[in-house]
DNA sequence: CCAAAGATGAAAATGATTGTCATTTTTATT
DNA sequence: AATAAAAATGACAATCATTTTCATCTTTGG
């Protein structure tokens, strides 16, 4: 079957390990490296992205986290900046089923995701064999591959997976 | 970089080979196998999906093709039925960047796509090694994998690839 | 401090997809 | 062929994530 429905339980928290905590000056130099001005809103968005345990967050998630600090933040600012981060390779985008786009800071190595379509759990994995095959496929078809999406969907065999 | 933008030239026709031409009675039995009533609109949508050379079509593409035969067709009918076909595994869905969902009749074997983000060309490929790794990853993480998405994005080294 | 250049937020716009519902069509059964 | 129940259709409104617009602030280099 193809991805035709949202992962039902996707509101649940994910079980990913908390990630490296980046310092304020780390975040500022990130912004400078993007040739963007350093604003409180942007720093706050980066902090929100960097805050565990939920590391795959939607624009709405970010908006809510930042709103606590800056109640006047606008959605446009969040969306605009998230797109920038993705454009500059600071974050990667995750499109799961028909759910809103999720973002994650690229603080860990390149990886992909297995999504439980029952409880929404997201597990990360890496696979060198697949990455090698991607290069091969590109070569075989005379394409310069710039990026790829690769996500697995199924059911986690977890005792506490909902229902 | 992640998929942050639409393939620019995606309006262009794709260069996929025309696919097996299914007969009207083939299409009718498809519908019956789905426990759906046989209507002219549905047959026309299936025909549209089955018509080359563009085999990865959006709801709008289908709407336009069907409109020629049934000028009163509504978008709702197209969307509703396309979703059904996907649910029953008659079609597979393709989500390319932020472009509208594309559908393709499952008349060929399981495969994936390389998309040229410059000219929109879509090339299909199969890779057994990757499919095997998918099974392995599922097993390793104790998931029952139901489906997966896997698409490569890049530039085709094609003399007639736009600019 | 000052003046671009850039960033922000409010609000409206966009665009794909879905929901509603009155009307029509299909199909199995007389 | 007539009929009745179930299902499908199409017009239209609604949703909802994301983007655009634009007038008003901020940032930053000089
Ligand atoms: Mn991840
Ligand atoms: Mn295909
Ligand atoms: Zn990869
Ligand atoms: Zn596959």
Coordinates of C-alpha atoms (C1' of nucleotides) and ligand atoms in Angstrom, one line a residue:
Chain A
X1 CA 0.0 0.0 0.0
X2 CA 1.1 3.5 -0.6
X3 CA 1.1 6.4 1.8
X4 CA -2.5 7.5 1.7
X5 CA -3.2 8.3 5.3
X6 CA -1.7 10.2 8.1
X7 CA 0.1 8.2 10.8
X8 CA -2.9 8.0 13.1
X9 CA -1.1 8.6 16.4
X10 CA 1.2 11.2 15.2
X11 CA 0.5 13.6 18.0
X12 CA 2.4 11.4 20.5
X13 CA 5.9 12.3 21.5
X14 CA 8.7 10.6 19.7
X15 CA 11.2 8.5 21.5
X16 CA 14.3 9.9 20.0
X17 CA 17.2 10.6 22.2
X18 CA 17.8 14.2 23.1
X19 CA 20.4 15.7 20.9
X20 CA 23.6 17.7 21.3
X21 CA 22.8 21.0 23.1
X22 CA 24.1 23.8 21.0
X23 CA 25.2 27.0 22.7
X24 CA 23.8 30.5 22.0
X25 CA 27.1 31.4 20.2
X26 CA 26.9 28.2 18.2
X27 CA 23.4 29.3 17.1
X28 CA 24.6 32.8 16.3
X29 CA 27.4 31.7 14.1
X30 CA 25.0 29.4 12.3
X31 CA 23.0 32.5 11.4
X32 CA 26.1 34.4 10.3
X33 CA 27.1 31.5 8.2
X34 CA 23.8 31.8 6.4
X35 CA 24.4 35.5 5.9
X36 CA 21.3 36.3 7.9
X37 CA 20.9 38.9 10.6
X38 CA 20.9 37.7 14.1
X39 CA 17.5 38.3 15.6
X40 CA 15.9 37.1 18.9
X41 CA 13.2 35.3 16.9
X42 CA 15.6 33.4 14.8
X43 CA 17.7 32.4 17.8
X44 CA 14.6 31.3 19.6
X45 CA 13.5 29.2 16.6
X46 CA 16.9 27.5 16.5
X47 CA 16.6 26.8 20.2
X48 CA 13.2 25.3 19.7
X49 CA 14.7 23.1 17.0
X50 CA 17.5 22.1 19.4
X51 CA 15.2 21.3 22.3
X52 CA 14.5 17.6 23.0
X53 CA 13.0 15.2 23.4
X54 CA 10.9 15.9 20.3
X55 CA 13.4 16.6 17.6
X56 CA 11.2 16.3 14.5
X57 CA 9.0 19.3 14.7
X58 CA 6.4 21.1 12.6
X59 CA 6.2 24.8 12.0
X60 CA 3.3 24.8 14.5
X61 CA 5.4 23.0 17.1
X62 CA 8.1 25.6 16.7
X63 CA 5.6 28.4 16.7
X64 CA 4.2 27.2 20.0
X65 CA 7.6 26.9 21.6
X66 CA 8.8 30.3 20.5
X67 CA 5.5 31.9 21.4
X68 CA 6.3 31.2 25.1
X69 CA 9.3 33.5 24.7
X70 CA 8.0 35.9 22.1
X71 CA 4.2 36.0 22.2
X72 CA 4.1 38.3 19.1
X73 CA 6.0 35.9 16.8
X74 CA 4.1 35.4 13.6
X75 CA 3.7 32.2 11.7
X76 CA 5.2 33.9 8.6
X77 CA 8.4 34.4 10.5
X78 CA 8.6 30.8 11.5
X79 CA 7.8 29.5 8.1
X80 CA 10.2 31.9 6.4
X81 CA 13.1 31.0 8.6
X82 CA 12.5 27.3 8.6
X83 CA 12.6 27.4 4.9
X84 CA 15.9 29.3 5.0
X85 CA 17.4 26.8 7.4
X86 CA 16.5 24.0 5.1
X87 CA 17.8 25.9 2.1
X88 CA 21.1 26.3 3.8
X89 CA 21.3 22.7 5.0
X90 CA 21.0 23.6 8.7
X91 CA 17.8 21.5 8.9
X92 CA 16.4 18.7 7.0
X93 CA 12.8 18.3 6.1
X94 CA 10.7 15.3 6.8
X95 CA 7.5 14.7 4.9
X96 CA 5.5 12.0 6.6
X97 CA 2.3 10.9 4.8
X98 CA 0.1 14.0 4.5
X99 CA 1.1 15.5 7.8
X100 CA 2.6 19.0 7.9
X101 CA 6.3 19.1 7.1
X102 CA 8.6 18.4 10.0
X103 CA 12.1 19.9 10.5
X104 CA 15.1 18.6 12.3
X105 CA 18.4 20.2 13.0
X106 CA 21.2 18.5 11.2
X107 CA 23.2 17.8 14.3
X108 CA 23.5 14.0 13.7
X109 CA 24.7 12.2 10.7
X110 CA 22.7 11.6 7.6
X111 CA 20.0 9.1 8.3
X112 CA 16.5 8.0 7.5
X113 CA 13.3 7.2 9.4
X114 CA 11.0 4.4 10.1
X115 CA 7.6 5.7 11.1
X116 CA 5.0 3.7 13.0
X117 CA 1.7 4.5 11.3
X118 CA -0.2 3.4 14.4
X119 CA 1.6 5.3 17.2
X120 CA 3.7 7.8 15.3
X121 CA 6.9 6.6 16.8
X122 CA 9.9 7.6 14.6
X123 CA 13.1 5.6 14.6
X124 CA 16.2 6.7 12.9
X125 CA 18.6 4.5 11.0
X126 CA 21.6 4.6 8.7
X127 CA 22.4 2.2 5.9
X128 CA 25.6 2.4 4.0
X129 CA 24.7 -0.2 1.5
X130 CA 21.7 1.8 0.5
X131 CA 23.7 5.0 0.3
X132 CA 26.1 3.3 -2.0
X133 CA 23.4 2.0 -4.2
X134 CA 22.0 5.5 -4.5
X135 CA 25.3 6.6 -6.0
X136 CA 25.3 3.6 -8.3
X137 CA 21.8 4.3 -9.5
X138 CA 22.6 7.9 -10.2
X139 CA 25.7 6.9 -12.2
X140 CA 23.8 4.2 -14.1
X141 CA 21.2 6.6 -15.2
X142 CA 23.5 9.5 -15.8
X143 CA 22.0 11.8 -13.2
X144 CA 23.9 14.0 -10.7
X145 CA 21.9 13.0 -7.6
X146 CA 21.6 16.0 -5.2
X147 CA 19.5 14.5 -2.5
X148 CA 17.0 11.7 -1.8
X149 CA 14.1 10.9 0.4
X150 CA 13.7 7.6 1.9
X151 CA 11.3 6.7 4.6
X152 CA 9.9 3.4 5.8
X153 CA 6.3 3.0 7.1
X154 CA 4.9 0.2 9.2
X155 CA 4.0 -1.0 12.6
X156 CA 6.3 -1.1 15.6
X157 CA 6.1 -4.3 17.5
X158 CA 6.1 -2.4 20.7
X159 CA 4.1 -3.5 23.7
X160 CA 3.1 0.1 24.5
X161 CA 2.2 0.9 20.8
X162 CA -1.3 2.2 21.0
X163 CA -4.1 -0.3 20.7
Chain B
X1 CA 20.1 19.7 0.5
X2 CA 16.6 18.5 1.2
X3 CA 13.6 18.8 -1.0
X4 CA 12.6 22.3 -0.4
X5 CA 11.4 23.4 -3.8
X6 CA 9.3 22.1 -6.6
X7 CA 11.1 20.7 -9.6
X8 CA 11.1 23.8 -11.7
X9 CA 10.3 22.4 -15.1
X10 CA 7.8 19.9 -13.9
X11 CA 5.2 20.9 -16.5
X12 CA 7.2 19.2 -19.2
X13 CA 6.2 15.9 -20.5
X14 CA 7.9 12.9 -19.0
X15 CA 9.8 10.6 -21.2
X16 CA 8.6 7.3 -19.8
X17 CA 7.6 4.6 -22.3
X18 CA 3.9 4.2 -22.9
X19 CA 2.6 1.4 -20.8
X20 CA 0.5 -1.6 -21.4
X21 CA -2.9 -0.6 -22.8
X22 CA -5.6 -2.1 -20.7
X23 CA -8.9 -3.0 -22.3
X24 CA -12.2 -1.6 -21.2
X25 CA -13.1 -5.0 -19.7
X26 CA -9.8 -5.0 -17.8
X27 CA -10.8 -1.7 -16.4
X28 CA -14.3 -2.8 -15.5
X29 CA -13.0 -5.9 -13.6
X30 CA -10.6 -3.6 -11.8
X31 CA -13.6 -1.7 -10.5
X32 CA -15.5 -4.8 -9.6
X33 CA -12.5 -6.1 -7.7
X34 CA -12.6 -2.9 -5.7
X35 CA -16.3 -3.5 -4.9
X36 CA -17.1 -0.2 -6.6
X37 CA -19.8 0.4 -9.1
X38 CA -18.9 0.7 -12.7
X39 CA -19.5 4.3 -13.9
X40 CA -18.4 6.1 -17.0
X41 CA -16.5 8.6 -14.9
X42 CA -14.5 6.0 -13.2
X43 CA -13.7 4.2 -16.4
X44 CA -12.7 7.5 -17.9
X45 CA -10.4 8.2 -15.0
X46 CA -8.8 4.8 -15.4
X47 CA -8.4 5.4 -19.1
X48 CA -6.7 8.7 -18.3
X49 CA -4.3 7.0 -15.9
X50 CA -3.6 4.4 -18.6
X51 CA -2.9 6.8 -21.4
X52 CA 0.7 7.5 -22.3
X53 CA 3.1 9.1 -22.6
X54 CA 2.7 10.9 -19.3
X55 CA 2.1 8.2 -16.8
X56 CA 2.6 10.1 -13.6
X57 CA -0.4 12.3 -13.4
X58 CA -1.9 14.8 -11.0
X59 CA -5.6 15.0 -10.1
X60 CA -5.6 18.1 -12.3
X61 CA -4.1 16.2 -15.2
X62 CA -6.8 13.5 -14.8
X63 CA -9.5 16.1 -14.5
X64 CA -8.5 17.7 -17.7
X65 CA -8.3 14.5 -19.6
X66 CA -11.6 13.3 -18.3
X67 CA -13.3 16.7 -18.9
X68 CA -12.8 16.2 -22.6
X69 CA -15.2 13.2 -22.5
X70 CA -17.3 14.3 -19.5
X71 CA -17.4 18.1 -19.3
X72 CA -19.4 18.0 -16.1
X73 CA -17.0 15.8 -14.1
X74 CA -16.2 17.4 -10.8
X75 CA -12.9 17.6 -9.0
X76 CA -14.4 15.8 -6.0
X77 CA -15.1 12.8 -8.1
X78 CA -11.6 12.7 -9.4
X79 CA -10.0 13.1 -6.0
X80 CA -12.4 10.6 -4.4
X81 CA -11.7 7.9 -6.9
X82 CA -8.0 8.4 -7.1
X83 CA -7.8 8.0 -3.4
X84 CA -9.8 4.8 -3.7
X85 CA -7.5 3.4 -6.4
X86 CA -4.5 4.1 -4.1
X87 CA -6.3 2.5 -1.2
X88 CA -6.9 -0.6 -3.2
X89 CA -3.4 -0.7 -4.6
X90 CA -4.5 -0.1 -8.2
X91 CA -2.3 3.0 -8.3
X92 CA 0.6 4.3 -6.4
X93 CA 1.1 7.8 -5.2
X94 CA 4.1 9.9 -6.0
X95 CA 4.9 12.9 -3.9
X96 CA 7.6 15.0 -5.5
X97 CA 8.8 18.0 -3.6
X98 CA 5.9 20.2 -2.9
X99 CA 4.1 19.5 -6.1
X100 CA 0.6 18.0 -6.1
X101 CA 0.4 14.3 -5.6
X102 CA 0.9 12.3 -8.8
X103 CA -0.7 8.9 -9.4
X104 CA 0.4 6.1 -11.6
X105 CA -1.3 2.8 -12.5
X106 CA 0.5 -0.1 -11.0
X107 CA 0.9 -1.9 -14.3
X108 CA 4.7 -2.3 -14.0
X109 CA 6.7 -3.8 -11.2
X110 CA 7.5 -2.1 -8.0
X111 CA 10.0 0.7 -8.7
X112 CA 11.2 4.1 -7.7
X113 CA 12.0 7.4 -9.4
X114 CA 14.8 9.7 -10.2
X115 CA 13.5 13.2 -10.7
X116 CA 15.4 15.9 -12.6
X117 CA 14.8 19.1 -10.6
X118 CA 15.6 21.1 -13.6
X119 CA 13.5 19.7 -16.4
X120 CA 11.1 17.5 -14.5
X121 CA 12.1 14.3 -16.3
X122 CA 11.2 11.2 -14.3
X123 CA 13.2 8.0 -14.7
X124 CA 12.2 4.8 -13.1
X125 CA 14.5 2.2 -11.6
X126 CA 14.5 -0.9 -9.6
X127 CA 17.1 -2.1 -7.1
X128 CA 16.9 -5.4 -5.4
X129 CA 19.8 -4.7 -3.1
X130 CA 17.9 -1.7 -1.6
X131 CA 14.6 -3.7 -1.3
X132 CA 16.6 -6.4 0.6
X133 CA 18.1 -3.8 2.9
X134 CA 14.6 -2.4 3.6
X135 CA 13.6 -5.8 4.8
X136 CA 16.7 -6.1 6.9
X137 CA 16.2 -2.6 8.5
X138 CA 12.7 -3.5 9.4
X139 CA 13.7 -6.7 11.0
X140 CA 16.6 -5.1 12.9
X141 CA 14.3 -2.4 14.4
X142 CA 11.5 -4.8 15.0
X143 CA 9.0 -3.1 12.7
X144 CA 6.6 -4.7 10.3
X145 CA 7.3 -2.5 7.2
X146 CA 4.2 -1.9 5.2
X147 CA 5.5 0.4 2.5
X148 CA 8.3 2.9 1.8
X149 CA 9.0 5.9 -0.2
X150 CA 12.2 6.4 -2.0
X151 CA 12.9 9.0 -4.6
X152 CA 16.2 10.5 -5.9
X153 CA 16.5 14.1 -6.9
X154 CA 19.1 15.6 -9.1
X155 CA 20.0 16.8 -12.5
X156 CA 19.8 14.7 -15.6
X157 CA 22.9 15.0 -17.8
X158 CA 20.8 15.4 -20.9
X159 CA 21.7 17.7 -23.8
X160 CA 18.1 18.8 -24.1
X161 CA 17.6 19.3 -20.4
X162 CA 16.3 22.9 -20.1
X163 CA 19.0 25.4 -19.1
Chain C
dC1 C1' 24.1 58.1 15.6
dC2 C1' 22.4 57.0 10.6
dA3 C1' 21.0 55.0 6.7
dA4 C1' 20.4 51.2 4.0
dA5 C1' 19.2 46.5 3.9
dG6 C1' 16.9 43.2 5.9
dA7 C1' 13.4 41.3 9.2
dT8 C1' 8.9 41.2 11.3
dG9 C1' 3.9 40.5 12.1
dA10 C1' -0.9 41.1 10.7
dA11 C1' -3.8 40.0 7.4
dA12 C1' -5.1 38.4 3.1
dA13 C1' -4.2 35.1 -0.6
dT14 C1' -3.2 30.6 -2.4
dG15 C1' -3.9 26.1 -3.7
dA16 C1' -4.5 21.3 -3.0
dT17 C1' -7.6 18.5 -1.0
dT18 C1' -11.8 17.2 1.6
dG19 C1' -16.7 17.6 3.3
dT20 C1' -21.6 18.4 2.6
dC21 C1' -25.7 17.5 0.6
dA22 C1' -29.3 17.4 -2.8
dT23 C1' -29.8 15.0 -7.0
dT24 C1' -28.8 11.2 -10.2
dT25 C1' -27.1 6.6 -11.4
dT26 C1' -26.2 1.9 -10.7
dT27 C1' -27.5 -2.7 -9.8
dA28 C1' -29.8 -6.4 -7.7
dT29 C1' -34.4 -8.0 -7.4
dT30 C1' -39.1 -8.4 -8.5
Chain D
dA1 C1' -39.1 -3.4 -17.7
dA2 C1' -40.3 -1.3 -13.1
dT3 C1' -38.5 -0.6 -8.4
dA4 C1' -36.0 0.3 -4.4
dA5 C1' -31.8 0.6 -1.8
dA6 C1' -27.2 1.7 -2.0
dA7 C1' -23.8 4.2 -3.9
dA8 C1' -21.9 7.9 -6.8
dT9 C1' -21.9 12.4 -8.6
dG10 C1' -21.2 17.5 -8.9
dA11 C1' -21.7 22.1 -7.1
dC12 C1' -20.0 24.5 -3.7
dA13 C1' -18.2 25.6 0.7
dA14 C1' -14.7 24.5 4.0
dT15 C1' -10.0 23.2 5.6
dC16 C1' -5.5 23.9 6.4
dA17 C1' -0.7 24.3 5.6
dT18 C1' 2.0 27.5 3.5
dT19 C1' 3.0 31.9 1.1
dT20 C1' 2.5 36.8 -0.2
dT21 C1' 2.0 41.5 0.7
dC22 C1' 3.1 45.5 2.8
dA23 C1' 3.6 48.9 6.3
dT24 C1' 6.4 49.1 10.3
dC25 C1' 10.5 47.9 13.1
dT26 C1' 15.6 46.1 13.8
dT27 C1' 20.0 45.1 12.7
dT28 C1' 24.4 46.3 11.4
dG29 C1' 28.3 48.6 9.2
dG30 C1' 30.3 53.0 8.8
Ligands
LIG1 MN1 15.8 12.3 12.2
LIG2 MN1 6.7 5.2 -12.0
LIG3 ZN1 20.4 8.5 2.5
LIG4 ZN1 11.1 -0.2 -3.1

